[in-house]
GROMACS .gro file of C-alpha atoms in nm:
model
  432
    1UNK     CA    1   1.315   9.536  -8.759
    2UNK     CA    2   1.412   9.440  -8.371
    3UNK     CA    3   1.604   9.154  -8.439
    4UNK     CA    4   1.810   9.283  -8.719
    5UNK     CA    5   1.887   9.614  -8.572
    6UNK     CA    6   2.030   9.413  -8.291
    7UNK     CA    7   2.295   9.276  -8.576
    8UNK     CA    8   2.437   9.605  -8.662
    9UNK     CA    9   2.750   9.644  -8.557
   10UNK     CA   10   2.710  10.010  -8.478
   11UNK     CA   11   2.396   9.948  -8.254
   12UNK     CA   12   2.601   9.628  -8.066
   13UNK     CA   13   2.933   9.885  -8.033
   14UNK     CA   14   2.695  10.170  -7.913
   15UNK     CA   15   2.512   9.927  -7.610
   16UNK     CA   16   2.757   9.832  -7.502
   17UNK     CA   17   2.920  10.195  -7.449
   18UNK     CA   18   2.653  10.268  -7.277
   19UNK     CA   19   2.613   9.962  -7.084
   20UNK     CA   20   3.004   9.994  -6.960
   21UNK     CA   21   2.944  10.321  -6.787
   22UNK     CA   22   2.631  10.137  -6.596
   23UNK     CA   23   2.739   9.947  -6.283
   24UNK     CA   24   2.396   9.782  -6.189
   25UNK     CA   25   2.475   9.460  -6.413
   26UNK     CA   26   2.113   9.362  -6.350
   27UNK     CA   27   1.982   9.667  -6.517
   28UNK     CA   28   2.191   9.608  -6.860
   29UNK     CA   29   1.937   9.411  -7.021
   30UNK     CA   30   1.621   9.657  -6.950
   31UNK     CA   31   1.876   9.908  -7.074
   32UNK     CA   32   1.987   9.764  -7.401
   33UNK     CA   33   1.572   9.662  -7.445
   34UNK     CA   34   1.477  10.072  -7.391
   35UNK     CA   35   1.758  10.194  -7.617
   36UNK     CA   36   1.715   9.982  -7.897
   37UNK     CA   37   1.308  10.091  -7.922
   38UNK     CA   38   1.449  10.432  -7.910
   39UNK     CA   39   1.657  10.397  -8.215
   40UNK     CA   40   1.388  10.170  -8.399
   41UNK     CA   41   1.161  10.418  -8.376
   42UNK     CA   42   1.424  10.716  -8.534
   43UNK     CA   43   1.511  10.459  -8.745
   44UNK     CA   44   1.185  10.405  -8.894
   45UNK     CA   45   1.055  10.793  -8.971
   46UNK     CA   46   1.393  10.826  -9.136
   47UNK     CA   47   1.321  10.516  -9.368
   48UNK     CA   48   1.010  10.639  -9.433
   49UNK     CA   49   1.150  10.959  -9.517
   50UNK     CA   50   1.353  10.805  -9.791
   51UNK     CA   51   1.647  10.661  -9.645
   52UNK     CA   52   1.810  10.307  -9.667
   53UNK     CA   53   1.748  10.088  -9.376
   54UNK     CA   54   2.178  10.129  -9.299
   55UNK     CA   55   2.160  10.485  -9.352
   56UNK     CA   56   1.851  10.545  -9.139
   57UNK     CA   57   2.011  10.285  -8.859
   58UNK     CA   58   2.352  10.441  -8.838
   59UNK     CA   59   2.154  10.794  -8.830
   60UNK     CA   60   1.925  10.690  -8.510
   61UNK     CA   61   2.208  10.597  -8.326
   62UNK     CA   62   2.420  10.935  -8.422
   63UNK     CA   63   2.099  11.139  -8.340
   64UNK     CA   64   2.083  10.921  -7.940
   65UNK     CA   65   2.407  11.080  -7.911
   66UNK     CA   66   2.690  11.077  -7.680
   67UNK     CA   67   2.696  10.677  -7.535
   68UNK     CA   68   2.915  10.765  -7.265
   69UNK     CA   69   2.694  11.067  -7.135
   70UNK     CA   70   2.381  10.831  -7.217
   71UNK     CA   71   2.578  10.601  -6.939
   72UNK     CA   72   2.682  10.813  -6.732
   73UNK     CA   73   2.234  10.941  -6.701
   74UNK     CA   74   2.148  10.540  -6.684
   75UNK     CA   75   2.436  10.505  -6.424
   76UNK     CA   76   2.327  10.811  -6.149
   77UNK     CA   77   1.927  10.658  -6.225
   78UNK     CA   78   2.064  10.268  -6.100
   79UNK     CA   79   2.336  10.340  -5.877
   80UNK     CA   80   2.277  10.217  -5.509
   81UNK     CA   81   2.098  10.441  -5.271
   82UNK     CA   82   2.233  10.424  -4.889
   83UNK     CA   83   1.970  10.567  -4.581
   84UNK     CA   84   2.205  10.751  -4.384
   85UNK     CA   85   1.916  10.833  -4.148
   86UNK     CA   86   1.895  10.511  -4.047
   87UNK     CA   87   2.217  10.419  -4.029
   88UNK     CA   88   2.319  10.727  -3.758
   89UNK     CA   89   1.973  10.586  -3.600
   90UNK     CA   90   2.183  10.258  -3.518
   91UNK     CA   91   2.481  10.448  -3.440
   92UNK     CA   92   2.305  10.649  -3.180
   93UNK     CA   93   2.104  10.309  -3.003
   94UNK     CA   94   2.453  10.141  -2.991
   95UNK     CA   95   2.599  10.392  -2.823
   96UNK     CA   96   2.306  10.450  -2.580
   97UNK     CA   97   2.358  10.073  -2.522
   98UNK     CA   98   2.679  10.081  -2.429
   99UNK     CA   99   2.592  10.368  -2.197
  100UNK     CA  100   2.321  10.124  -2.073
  101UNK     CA  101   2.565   9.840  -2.015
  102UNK     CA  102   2.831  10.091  -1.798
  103UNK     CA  103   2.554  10.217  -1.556
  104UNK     CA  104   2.465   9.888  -1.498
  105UNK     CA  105   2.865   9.742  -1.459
  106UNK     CA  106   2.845   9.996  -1.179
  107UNK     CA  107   2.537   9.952  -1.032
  108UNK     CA  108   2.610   9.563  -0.969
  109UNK     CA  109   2.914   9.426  -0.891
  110UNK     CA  110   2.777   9.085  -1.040
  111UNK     CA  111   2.771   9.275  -1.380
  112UNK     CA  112   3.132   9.450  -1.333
  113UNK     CA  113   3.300   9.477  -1.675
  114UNK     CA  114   2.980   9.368  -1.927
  115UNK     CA  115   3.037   9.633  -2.126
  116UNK     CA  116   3.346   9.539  -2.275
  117UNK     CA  117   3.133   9.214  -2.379
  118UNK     CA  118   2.847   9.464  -2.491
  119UNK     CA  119   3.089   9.602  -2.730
  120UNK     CA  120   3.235   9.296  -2.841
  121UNK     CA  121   2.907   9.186  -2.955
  122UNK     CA  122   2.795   9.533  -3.114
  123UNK     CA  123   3.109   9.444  -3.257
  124UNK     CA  124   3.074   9.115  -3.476
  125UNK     CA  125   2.721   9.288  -3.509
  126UNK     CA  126   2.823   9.562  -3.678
  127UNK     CA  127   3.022   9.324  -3.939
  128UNK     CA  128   2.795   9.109  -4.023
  129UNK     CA  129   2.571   9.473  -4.048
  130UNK     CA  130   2.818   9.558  -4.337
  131UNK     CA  131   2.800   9.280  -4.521
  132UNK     CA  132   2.439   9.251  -4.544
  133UNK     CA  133   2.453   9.581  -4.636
  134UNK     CA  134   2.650   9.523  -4.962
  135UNK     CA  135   2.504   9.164  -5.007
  136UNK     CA  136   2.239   9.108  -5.298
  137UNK     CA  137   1.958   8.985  -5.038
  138UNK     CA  138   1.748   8.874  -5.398
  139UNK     CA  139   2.007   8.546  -5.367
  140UNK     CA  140   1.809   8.447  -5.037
  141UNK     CA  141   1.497   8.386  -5.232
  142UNK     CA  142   1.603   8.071  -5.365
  143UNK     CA  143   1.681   7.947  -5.039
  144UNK     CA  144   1.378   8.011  -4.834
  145UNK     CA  145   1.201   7.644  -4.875
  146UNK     CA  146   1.552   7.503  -4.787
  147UNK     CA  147   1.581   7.743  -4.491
  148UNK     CA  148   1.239   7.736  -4.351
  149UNK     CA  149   1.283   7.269  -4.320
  150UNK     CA  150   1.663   7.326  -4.203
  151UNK     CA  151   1.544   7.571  -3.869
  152UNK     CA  152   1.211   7.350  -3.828
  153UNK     CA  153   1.420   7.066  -3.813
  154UNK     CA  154   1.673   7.182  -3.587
  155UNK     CA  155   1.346   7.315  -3.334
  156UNK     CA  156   1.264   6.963  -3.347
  157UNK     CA  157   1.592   6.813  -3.255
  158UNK     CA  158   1.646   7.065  -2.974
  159UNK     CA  159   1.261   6.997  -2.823
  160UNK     CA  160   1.320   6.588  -2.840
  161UNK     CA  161   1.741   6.629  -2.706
  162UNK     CA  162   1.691   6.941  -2.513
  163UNK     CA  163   1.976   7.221  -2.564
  164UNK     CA  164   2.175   7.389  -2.358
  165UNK     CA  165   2.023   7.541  -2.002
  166UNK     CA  166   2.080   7.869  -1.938
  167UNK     CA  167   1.866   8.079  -1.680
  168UNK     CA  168   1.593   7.759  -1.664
  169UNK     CA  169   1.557   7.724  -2.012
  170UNK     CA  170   1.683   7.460  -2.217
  171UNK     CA  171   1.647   7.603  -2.551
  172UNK     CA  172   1.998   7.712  -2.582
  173UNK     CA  173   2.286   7.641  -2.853
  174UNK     CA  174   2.617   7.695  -2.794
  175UNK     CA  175   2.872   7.805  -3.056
  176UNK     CA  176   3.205   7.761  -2.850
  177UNK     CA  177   3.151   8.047  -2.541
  178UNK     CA  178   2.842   8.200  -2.675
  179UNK     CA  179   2.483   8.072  -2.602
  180UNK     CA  180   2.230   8.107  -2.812
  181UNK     CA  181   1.838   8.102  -2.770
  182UNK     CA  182   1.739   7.898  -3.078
  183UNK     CA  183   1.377   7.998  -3.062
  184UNK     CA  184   1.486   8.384  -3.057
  185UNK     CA  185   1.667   8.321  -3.385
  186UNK     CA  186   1.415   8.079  -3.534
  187UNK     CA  187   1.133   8.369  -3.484
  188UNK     CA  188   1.300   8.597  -3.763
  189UNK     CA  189   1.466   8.313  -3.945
  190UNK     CA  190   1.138   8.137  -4.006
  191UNK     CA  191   0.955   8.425  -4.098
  192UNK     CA  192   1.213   8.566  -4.388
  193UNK     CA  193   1.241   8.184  -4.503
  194UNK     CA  194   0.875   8.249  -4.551
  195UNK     CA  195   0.851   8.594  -4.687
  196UNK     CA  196   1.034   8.439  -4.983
  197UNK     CA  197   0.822   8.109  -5.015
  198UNK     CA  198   0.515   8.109  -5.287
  199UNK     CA  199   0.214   8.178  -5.200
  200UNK     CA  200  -0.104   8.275  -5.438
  201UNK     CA  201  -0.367   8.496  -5.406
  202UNK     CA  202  -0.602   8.295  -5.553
  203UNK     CA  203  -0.498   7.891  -5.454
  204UNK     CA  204  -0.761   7.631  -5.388
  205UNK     CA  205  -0.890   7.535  -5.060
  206UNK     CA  206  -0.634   7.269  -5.037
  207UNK     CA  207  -0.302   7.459  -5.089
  208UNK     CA  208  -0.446   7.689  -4.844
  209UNK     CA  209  -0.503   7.431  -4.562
  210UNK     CA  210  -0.157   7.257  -4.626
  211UNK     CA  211  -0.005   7.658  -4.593
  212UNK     CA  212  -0.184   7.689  -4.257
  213UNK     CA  213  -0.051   7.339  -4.142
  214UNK     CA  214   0.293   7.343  -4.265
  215UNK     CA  215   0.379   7.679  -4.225
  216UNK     CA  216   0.189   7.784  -3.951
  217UNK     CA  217   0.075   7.537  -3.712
  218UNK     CA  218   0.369   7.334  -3.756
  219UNK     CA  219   0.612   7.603  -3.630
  220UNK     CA  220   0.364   7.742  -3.336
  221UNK     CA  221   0.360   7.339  -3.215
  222UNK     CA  222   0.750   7.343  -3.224
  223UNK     CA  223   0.738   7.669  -3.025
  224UNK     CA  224   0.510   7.508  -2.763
  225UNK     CA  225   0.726   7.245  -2.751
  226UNK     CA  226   0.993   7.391  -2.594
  227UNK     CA  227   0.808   7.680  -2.369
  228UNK     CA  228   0.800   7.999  -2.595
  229UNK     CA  229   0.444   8.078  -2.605
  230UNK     CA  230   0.566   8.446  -2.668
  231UNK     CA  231   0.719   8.327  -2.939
  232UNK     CA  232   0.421   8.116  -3.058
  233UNK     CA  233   0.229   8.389  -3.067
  234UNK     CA  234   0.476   8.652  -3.228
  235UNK     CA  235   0.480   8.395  -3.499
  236UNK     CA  236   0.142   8.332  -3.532
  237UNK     CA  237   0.071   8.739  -3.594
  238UNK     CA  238   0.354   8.769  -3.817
  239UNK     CA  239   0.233   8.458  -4.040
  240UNK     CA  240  -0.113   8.602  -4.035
  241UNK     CA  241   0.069   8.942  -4.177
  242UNK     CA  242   0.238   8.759  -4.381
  243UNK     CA  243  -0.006   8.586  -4.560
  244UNK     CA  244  -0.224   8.871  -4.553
  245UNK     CA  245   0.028   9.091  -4.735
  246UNK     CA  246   0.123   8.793  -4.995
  247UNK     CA  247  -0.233   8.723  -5.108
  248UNK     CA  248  -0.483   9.031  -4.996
  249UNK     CA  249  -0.741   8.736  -4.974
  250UNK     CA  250  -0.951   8.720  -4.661
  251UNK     CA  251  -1.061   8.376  -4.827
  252UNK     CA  252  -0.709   8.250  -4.829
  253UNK     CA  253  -0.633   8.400  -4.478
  254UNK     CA  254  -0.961   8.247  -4.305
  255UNK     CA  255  -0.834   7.918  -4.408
  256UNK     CA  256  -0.487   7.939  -4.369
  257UNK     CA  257  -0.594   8.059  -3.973
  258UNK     CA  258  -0.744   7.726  -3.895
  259UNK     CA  259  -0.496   7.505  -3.876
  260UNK     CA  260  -0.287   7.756  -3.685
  261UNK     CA  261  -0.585   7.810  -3.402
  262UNK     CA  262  -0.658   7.488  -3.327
  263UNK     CA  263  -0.260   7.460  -3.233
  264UNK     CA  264  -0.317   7.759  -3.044
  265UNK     CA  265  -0.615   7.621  -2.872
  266UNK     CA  266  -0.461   7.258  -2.776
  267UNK     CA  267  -0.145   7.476  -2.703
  268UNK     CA  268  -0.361   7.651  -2.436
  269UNK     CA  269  -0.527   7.361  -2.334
  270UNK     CA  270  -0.239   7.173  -2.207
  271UNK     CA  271  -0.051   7.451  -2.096
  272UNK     CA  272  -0.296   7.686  -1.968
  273UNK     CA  273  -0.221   7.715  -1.621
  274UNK     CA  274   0.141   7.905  -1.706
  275UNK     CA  275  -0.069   8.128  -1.955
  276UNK     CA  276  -0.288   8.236  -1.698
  277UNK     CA  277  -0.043   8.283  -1.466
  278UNK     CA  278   0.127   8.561  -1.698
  279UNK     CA  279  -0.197   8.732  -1.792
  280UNK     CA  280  -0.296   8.728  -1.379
  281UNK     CA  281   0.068   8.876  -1.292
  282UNK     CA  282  -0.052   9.187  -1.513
  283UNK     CA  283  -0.415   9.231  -1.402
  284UNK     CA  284  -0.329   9.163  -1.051
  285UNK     CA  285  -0.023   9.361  -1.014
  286UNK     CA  286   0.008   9.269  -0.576
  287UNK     CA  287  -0.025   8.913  -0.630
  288UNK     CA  288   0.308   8.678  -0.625
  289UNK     CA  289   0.274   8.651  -1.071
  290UNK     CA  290   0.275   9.036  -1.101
  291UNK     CA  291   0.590   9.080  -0.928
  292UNK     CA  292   0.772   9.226  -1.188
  293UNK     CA  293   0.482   9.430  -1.319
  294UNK     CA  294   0.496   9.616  -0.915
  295UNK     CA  295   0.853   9.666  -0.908
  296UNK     CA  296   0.844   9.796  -1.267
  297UNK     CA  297   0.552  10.045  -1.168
  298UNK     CA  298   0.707  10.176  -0.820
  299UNK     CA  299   1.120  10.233  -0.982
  300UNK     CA  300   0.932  10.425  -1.242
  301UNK     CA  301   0.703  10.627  -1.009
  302UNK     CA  302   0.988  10.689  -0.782
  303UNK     CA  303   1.179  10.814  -1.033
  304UNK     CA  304   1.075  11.189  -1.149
  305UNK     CA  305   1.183  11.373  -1.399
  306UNK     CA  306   1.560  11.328  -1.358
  307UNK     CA  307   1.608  11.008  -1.202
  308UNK     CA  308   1.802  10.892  -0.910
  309UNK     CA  309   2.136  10.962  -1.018
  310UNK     CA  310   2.426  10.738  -1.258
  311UNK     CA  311   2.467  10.358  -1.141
  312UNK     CA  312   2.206  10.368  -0.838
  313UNK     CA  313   2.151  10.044  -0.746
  314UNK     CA  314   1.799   9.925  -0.711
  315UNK     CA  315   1.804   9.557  -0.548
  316UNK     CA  316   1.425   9.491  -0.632
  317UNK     CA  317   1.441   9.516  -1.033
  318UNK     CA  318   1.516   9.164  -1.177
  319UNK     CA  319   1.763   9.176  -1.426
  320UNK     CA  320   1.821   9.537  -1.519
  321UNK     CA  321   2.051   9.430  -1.797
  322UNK     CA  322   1.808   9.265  -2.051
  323UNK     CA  323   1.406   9.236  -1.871
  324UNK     CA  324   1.438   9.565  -1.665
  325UNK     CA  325   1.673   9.771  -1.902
  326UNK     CA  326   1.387  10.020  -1.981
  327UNK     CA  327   1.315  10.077  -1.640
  328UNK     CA  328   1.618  10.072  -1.473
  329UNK     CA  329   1.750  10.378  -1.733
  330UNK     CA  330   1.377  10.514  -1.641
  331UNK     CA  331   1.491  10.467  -1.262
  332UNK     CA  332   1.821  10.628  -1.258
  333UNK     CA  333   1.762  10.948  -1.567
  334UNK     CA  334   1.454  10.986  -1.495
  335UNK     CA  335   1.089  11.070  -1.686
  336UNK     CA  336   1.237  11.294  -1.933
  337UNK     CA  337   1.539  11.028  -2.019
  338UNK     CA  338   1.304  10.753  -2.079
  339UNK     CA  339   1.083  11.022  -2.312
  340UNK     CA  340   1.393  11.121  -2.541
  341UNK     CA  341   1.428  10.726  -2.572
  342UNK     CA  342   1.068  10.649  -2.662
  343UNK     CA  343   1.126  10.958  -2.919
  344UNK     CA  344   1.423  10.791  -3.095
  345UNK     CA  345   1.243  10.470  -3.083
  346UNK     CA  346   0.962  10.625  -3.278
  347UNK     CA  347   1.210  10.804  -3.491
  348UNK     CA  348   1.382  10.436  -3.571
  349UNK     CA  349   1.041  10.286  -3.658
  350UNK     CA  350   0.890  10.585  -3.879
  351UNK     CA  351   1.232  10.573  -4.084
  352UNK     CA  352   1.221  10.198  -4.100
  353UNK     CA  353   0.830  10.225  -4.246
  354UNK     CA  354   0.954  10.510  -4.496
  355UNK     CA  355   1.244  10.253  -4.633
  356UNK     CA  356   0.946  10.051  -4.660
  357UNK     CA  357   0.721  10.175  -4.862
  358UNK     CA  358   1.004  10.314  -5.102
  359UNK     CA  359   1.066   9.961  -5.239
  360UNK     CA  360   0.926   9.859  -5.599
  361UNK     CA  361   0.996   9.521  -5.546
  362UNK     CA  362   0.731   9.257  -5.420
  363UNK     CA  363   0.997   9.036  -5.212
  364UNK     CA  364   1.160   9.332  -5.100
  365UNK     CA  365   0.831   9.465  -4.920
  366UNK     CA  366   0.733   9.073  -4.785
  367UNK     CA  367   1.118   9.103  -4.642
  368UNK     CA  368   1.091   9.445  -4.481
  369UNK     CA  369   0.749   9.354  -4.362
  370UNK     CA  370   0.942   9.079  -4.166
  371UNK     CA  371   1.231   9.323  -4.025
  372UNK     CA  372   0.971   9.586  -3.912
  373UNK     CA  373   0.741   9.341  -3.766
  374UNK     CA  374   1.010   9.125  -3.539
  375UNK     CA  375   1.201   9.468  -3.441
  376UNK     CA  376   0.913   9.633  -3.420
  377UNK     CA  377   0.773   9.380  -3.154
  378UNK     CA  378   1.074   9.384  -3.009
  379UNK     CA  379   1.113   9.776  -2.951
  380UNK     CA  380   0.761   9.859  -2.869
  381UNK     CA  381   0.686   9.555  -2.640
  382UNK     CA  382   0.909   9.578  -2.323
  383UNK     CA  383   0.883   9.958  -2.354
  384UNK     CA  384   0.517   9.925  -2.249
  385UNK     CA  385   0.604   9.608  -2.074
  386UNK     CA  386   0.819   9.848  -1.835
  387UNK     CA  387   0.547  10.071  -1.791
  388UNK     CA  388   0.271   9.806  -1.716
  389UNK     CA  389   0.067   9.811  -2.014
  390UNK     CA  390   0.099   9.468  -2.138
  391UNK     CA  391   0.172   9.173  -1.962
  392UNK     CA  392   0.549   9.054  -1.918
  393UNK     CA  393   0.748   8.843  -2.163
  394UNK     CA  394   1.116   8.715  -2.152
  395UNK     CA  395   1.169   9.000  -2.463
  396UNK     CA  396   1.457   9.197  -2.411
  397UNK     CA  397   1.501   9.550  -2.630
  398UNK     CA  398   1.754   9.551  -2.889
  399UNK     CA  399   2.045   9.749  -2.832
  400UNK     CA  400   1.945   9.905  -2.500
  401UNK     CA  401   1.956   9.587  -2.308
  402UNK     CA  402   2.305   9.369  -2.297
  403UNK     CA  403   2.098   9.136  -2.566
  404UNK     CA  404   2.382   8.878  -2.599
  405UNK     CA  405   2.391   8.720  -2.941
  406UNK     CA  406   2.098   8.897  -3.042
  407UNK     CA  407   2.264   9.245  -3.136
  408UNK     CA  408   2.389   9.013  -3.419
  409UNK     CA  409   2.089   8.926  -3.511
  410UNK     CA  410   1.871   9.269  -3.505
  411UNK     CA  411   2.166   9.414  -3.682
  412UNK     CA  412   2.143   9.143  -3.933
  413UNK     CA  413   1.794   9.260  -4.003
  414UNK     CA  414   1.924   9.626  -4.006
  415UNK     CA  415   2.183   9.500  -4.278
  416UNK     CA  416   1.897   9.330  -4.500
  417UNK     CA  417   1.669   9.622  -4.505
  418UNK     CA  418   2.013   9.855  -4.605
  419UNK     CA  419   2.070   9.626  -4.887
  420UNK     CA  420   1.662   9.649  -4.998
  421UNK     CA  421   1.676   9.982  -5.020
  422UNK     CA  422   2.042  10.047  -5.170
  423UNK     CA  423   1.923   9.806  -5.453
  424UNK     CA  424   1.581   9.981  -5.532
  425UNK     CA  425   1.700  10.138  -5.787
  426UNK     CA  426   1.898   9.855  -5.941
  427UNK     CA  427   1.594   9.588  -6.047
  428UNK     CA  428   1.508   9.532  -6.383
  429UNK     CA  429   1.155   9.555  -6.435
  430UNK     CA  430   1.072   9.158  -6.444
  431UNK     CA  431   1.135   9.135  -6.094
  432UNK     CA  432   0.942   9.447  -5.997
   0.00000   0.00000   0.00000
């Protein structure tokens, strides 16, 4: 009977009723499919109650009732869903960074006026925030192969031409007056360009090794390439998630591994001396490597509970805006200041895990693994960093620091878990 109820002309005027009062477009289709059982089924204990099949029809879809109503139920169950919590989260860190960016202005007169650029960049952030937020991030999917060759390629031209230097490092891009780390972008970039790729849980040995060479070794070589062994090994752990998440096969992830540590290993072998140098500077704290890791340790011990006061200067932290931006706010508020902020941090993660694990839909939870992973990393590292508990990398923490160009990017990955989890609701079951 399915197909020819479907031709009745009061079961096609009563869909689409309903389906006019539903804004998720994307849900019509499961819609239509649910209602039409319905009415097949009334249809059929009335026909076998006596009743002619036209009767019976027109009878089921008097008895479903009101289509508007019907719409107006289907419309409140698939409407989008927006995580306030979060979003006065964000509110709350951009503030505190701009806070962070005036007690610096006038602690050094080298940094007079950043905040005005601190806002201007929270600025275009919080734009491109908006717009991710409303954006359908299911239409990135079919871009991932394309996106994962386009930023591998462009790590390639960089390492062989050499960007732009800025601070030592010539891995910058610039787009008119703003530099750009390439490799800080390419960490996140290549890692959502993978969260959409394919990848099965139960592929042969050979799919497995050509995963583990393509998309793992490949990128860690790039990253040595050009000097970001931080980022060679963020990348490494977050393909190793990745993979892990995507397949739940330790099979899969043993062989997918090798490939990507014997980069690691010829990665250490030819660069090893700098490696050791970073892990020396935090187990040997006095010697000329652990520099930072001292300084760090003595403007926190110094501090108390309450700090030395707004804007004190403190000559021997390097680069309180971005490297030393924990400590410094440690430095001059004090014990219980950097507490509150280690609170809100853990506040900001626990809300990001609960958006999480909300989502029905498998790309939606490979994506959000991504955001929480790379912001994660990038929260919870030079916190302990700061404090001396893990050895120090060029990582600066989002929002708190004067980050540059990346505010756009963390709130890019702010925008794209917003638009995960205002669209749970809104997926036909296919894609679920």
């Amino acid at each position: 009977m399915r197909r020819r109820i479907e031709d009745y002309a009061v079961v096609r005027g009563f869909l689409e009723r309903v389906c006019r009062q539903v804004g998720a477009n994307s849900m019509h289709d499961d819609i239509r499919e649910e209602l039409l059982g319905h009415i097949e089924e009334r249809a059929e204990a009335l026909i076998s109650a006596g009743s002619t099949e036209e009767e019976a029809i027109g009878e089921a879809v008097r008895q479903m009732g009101e289509p508007e109503g019907i719409g107006r139920h289907f419309h409140a169950a698939h409407r989008p869903v927006t995580d306030w919590k979060l979003i006065i989260l964000v509110m709350l860190f951009a503030l505190l960074g701009v806070f962070a960016s005036i007690n610096a202005s006038y602690s050094e007169h080298m940094y007079s006026g950043i905040y005005a650029y601190k806002a201007v960049y929270l600025g275009l952030g919080f734009m491109v925030f908006v717009m991710l937020c409303f954006a359908d991030y299911q239409r990135l999917r079919k871009y991932s192969s394309t996106l994962f060759l386009v930023t591998l390629s462009i790590m390639a031209w960089i390492g062989i031409t050499g960007g732009t230097t800025v601070n030592g490092s010539g891995l910058y891009v610039n787009f008119g007056p703003v530099s750009i780390n390439y490799h800080m972008v390419a960490l996140p970039v290549l890692l959502i360009a993978l969260a959409g790729l394919s990848l099965e849980h139960k592929q042969g040995i050979i799919k497995s090794v050509l995963h583990g060479m393509y998309r793992g070794a490949l990128p860690v070589v790039l990253f040595c390439l050009g000097g970001s062994y931080a980022f060679a090994v963020l990348y490494v752990l977050g393909f190793l998630l990745l993979t892990w998440i995507m397949t739940r096969s330790g099979r899969i992830l043993a062989i997918a591994s090798m490939p990507v540590v014997a980069a690691c290993a010829i990665a250490f072998w030819i660069n090893g001396d700098y490696i050791l140098k970073r892990l020396s500077g935090f187990l040997y704290p006095d010697s000329l490597d652990g520099y930072f890791t001292k300084v760090s340790a003595e403007a926190v011990r110094t501090a108390g509970w309450f700090g030395h006061g707004f804007a004190e200067p403190n000559a021997a932290l390097p680069n309180i805006l971005n490297d030393s931006a924990f400590v410094y706010l440690i430095y001059c508020f004090g014990w219980s200041f950097g507490m509150m902020l280690m609170m809100l941090v853990g506040l900001f993660l626990a809300r990001m895990w609960r958006i999480a694990v909300s989502l029905k839909e498998s790309y939606a939870h490979h994506l959000a693994a991504v955001v929480i992973y790379v912001l994660g990393i990038r929260l919870i590292w030079p916190i302990l960093m700061g404090l001396g508990l893990v050895p120090a990398l060029g990582l600066d923490l989002p929002f708190l620091s004067f980050s540059g160009a990346n505010q756009v990017l963390d709130l890019a990955l702010l925008g794209l878990l917003v638009s995960m989890y205002r669209r749970k609701n809104m997926l036909p079951a296919r894609v679920v």
